[in-house]
Amino acid sequence: MVSLSIVAAGLGLVVAAAAFLRLADSDETDAVHLVVLEYGFAFALLIAGFGLIVIEMLT
């Protein structure tokens, strides 16, 4: 049975990833290494969020 709390946690990670993607796409950050770090956090959060949702759906 799918646990709603785990799916909500996965969606929360996806929302946080979207915030990091918006931050990386904005012109607020001038340093290249910080933009790379923001994209890294965004993709890590996306993988963790979608992975959490997929694993919960499979179990």
PDB file of C-alpha atoms in Angstrom:
ATOM      1  CA  MET A   1       0.000   0.000   0.000  1.00  0.00           C
ATOM      2  CA  VAL A   2       1.263   3.454  -0.924  1.00  0.00           C
ATOM      3  CA  SER A   3       2.071   5.686   2.012  1.00  0.00           C
ATOM      4  CA  LEU A   4       0.862   9.227   1.439  1.00  0.00           C
ATOM      5  CA  SER A   5       3.505  10.696   3.739  1.00  0.00           C
ATOM      6  CA  ILE A   6       6.377   9.211   1.724  1.00  0.00           C
ATOM      7  CA  VAL A   7       4.876  10.418  -1.558  1.00  0.00           C
ATOM      8  CA  ALA A   8       4.426  13.883  -0.011  1.00  0.00           C
ATOM      9  CA  ALA A   9       8.060  13.852   1.100  1.00  0.00           C
ATOM     10  CA  GLY A  10       9.121  12.942  -2.435  1.00  0.00           C
ATOM     11  CA  LEU A  11       7.025  15.767  -3.857  1.00  0.00           C
ATOM     12  CA  GLY A  12       8.582  18.133  -1.326  1.00  0.00           C
ATOM     13  CA  LEU A  13      12.029  17.195  -2.594  1.00  0.00           C
ATOM     14  CA  VAL A  14      10.881  17.815  -6.167  1.00  0.00           C
ATOM     15  CA  VAL A  15       9.574  21.267  -5.172  1.00  0.00           C
ATOM     16  CA  ALA A  16      12.904  22.058  -3.491  1.00  0.00           C
ATOM     17  CA  ALA A  17      14.689  20.943  -6.659  1.00  0.00           C
ATOM     18  CA  ALA A  18      12.506  23.271  -8.718  1.00  0.00           C
ATOM     19  CA  ALA A  19      13.496  26.148  -6.443  1.00  0.00           C
ATOM     20  CA  PHE A  20      17.189  25.364  -6.952  1.00  0.00           C
ATOM     21  CA  LEU A  21      16.656  25.154 -10.734  1.00  0.00           C
ATOM     22  CA  ARG A  22      14.988  28.570 -10.729  1.00  0.00           C
ATOM     23  CA  LEU A  23      17.832  29.976  -8.649  1.00  0.00           C
ATOM     24  CA  ALA A  24      20.441  28.533 -10.997  1.00  0.00           C
ATOM     25  CA  ASP A  25      18.637  29.943 -14.059  1.00  0.00           C
ATOM     26  CA  SER A  26      18.325  33.412 -12.560  1.00  0.00           C
ATOM     27  CA  ASP A  27      20.964  36.092 -12.877  1.00  0.00           C
ATOM     28  CA  GLU A  28      21.302  36.407  -9.106  1.00  0.00           C
ATOM     29  CA  THR A  29      24.372  34.182  -8.923  1.00  0.00           C
ATOM     30  CA  ASP A  30      27.465  35.522 -10.662  1.00  0.00           C
ATOM     31  CA  ALA A  31      30.058  32.919  -9.710  1.00  0.00           C
ATOM     32  CA  VAL A  32      30.200  29.907 -12.020  1.00  0.00           C
ATOM     33  CA  HIS A  33      31.064  27.459  -9.253  1.00  0.00           C
ATOM     34  CA  LEU A  34      27.934  28.468  -7.322  1.00  0.00           C
ATOM     35  CA  VAL A  35      25.738  27.957 -10.388  1.00  0.00           C
ATOM     36  CA  VAL A  36      27.243  24.486 -10.835  1.00  0.00           C
ATOM     37  CA  LEU A  37      26.592  23.776  -7.154  1.00  0.00           C
ATOM     38  CA  GLU A  38      22.968  24.939  -7.485  1.00  0.00           C
ATOM     39  CA  TYR A  39      22.412  22.686 -10.505  1.00  0.00           C
ATOM     40  CA  GLY A  40      24.058  19.825  -8.619  1.00  0.00           C
ATOM     41  CA  PHE A  41      21.719  20.255  -5.650  1.00  0.00           C
ATOM     42  CA  ALA A  42      18.733  20.527  -7.990  1.00  0.00           C
ATOM     43  CA  PHE A  43      19.501  17.309  -9.839  1.00  0.00           C
ATOM     44  CA  ALA A  44      20.357  15.446  -6.636  1.00  0.00           C
ATOM     45  CA  LEU A  45      17.039  16.512  -5.105  1.00  0.00           C
ATOM     46  CA  LEU A  46      15.172  15.540  -8.282  1.00  0.00           C
ATOM     47  CA  ILE A  47      16.734  12.087  -8.300  1.00  0.00           C
ATOM     48  CA  ALA A  48      16.041  11.609  -4.587  1.00  0.00           C
ATOM     49  CA  GLY A  49      12.458  12.874  -4.841  1.00  0.00           C
ATOM     50  CA  PHE A  50      11.443  10.879  -7.898  1.00  0.00           C
ATOM     51  CA  GLY A  51      13.354   7.849  -6.625  1.00  0.00           C
ATOM     52  CA  LEU A  52      11.482   7.986  -3.338  1.00  0.00           C
ATOM     53  CA  ILE A  53       8.149   8.189  -5.144  1.00  0.00           C
ATOM     54  CA  VAL A  54       8.967   5.374  -7.588  1.00  0.00           C
ATOM     55  CA  ILE A  55      10.248   3.032  -4.889  1.00  0.00           C
ATOM     56  CA  GLU A  56       7.164   3.714  -2.777  1.00  0.00           C
ATOM     57  CA  MET A  57       4.901   2.992  -5.753  1.00  0.00           C
ATOM     58  CA  LEU A  58       6.694  -0.301  -6.432  1.00  0.00           C
ATOM     59  CA  THR A  59       6.441  -1.585  -2.861  1.00  0.00           C
TER      60      THR A  59
END
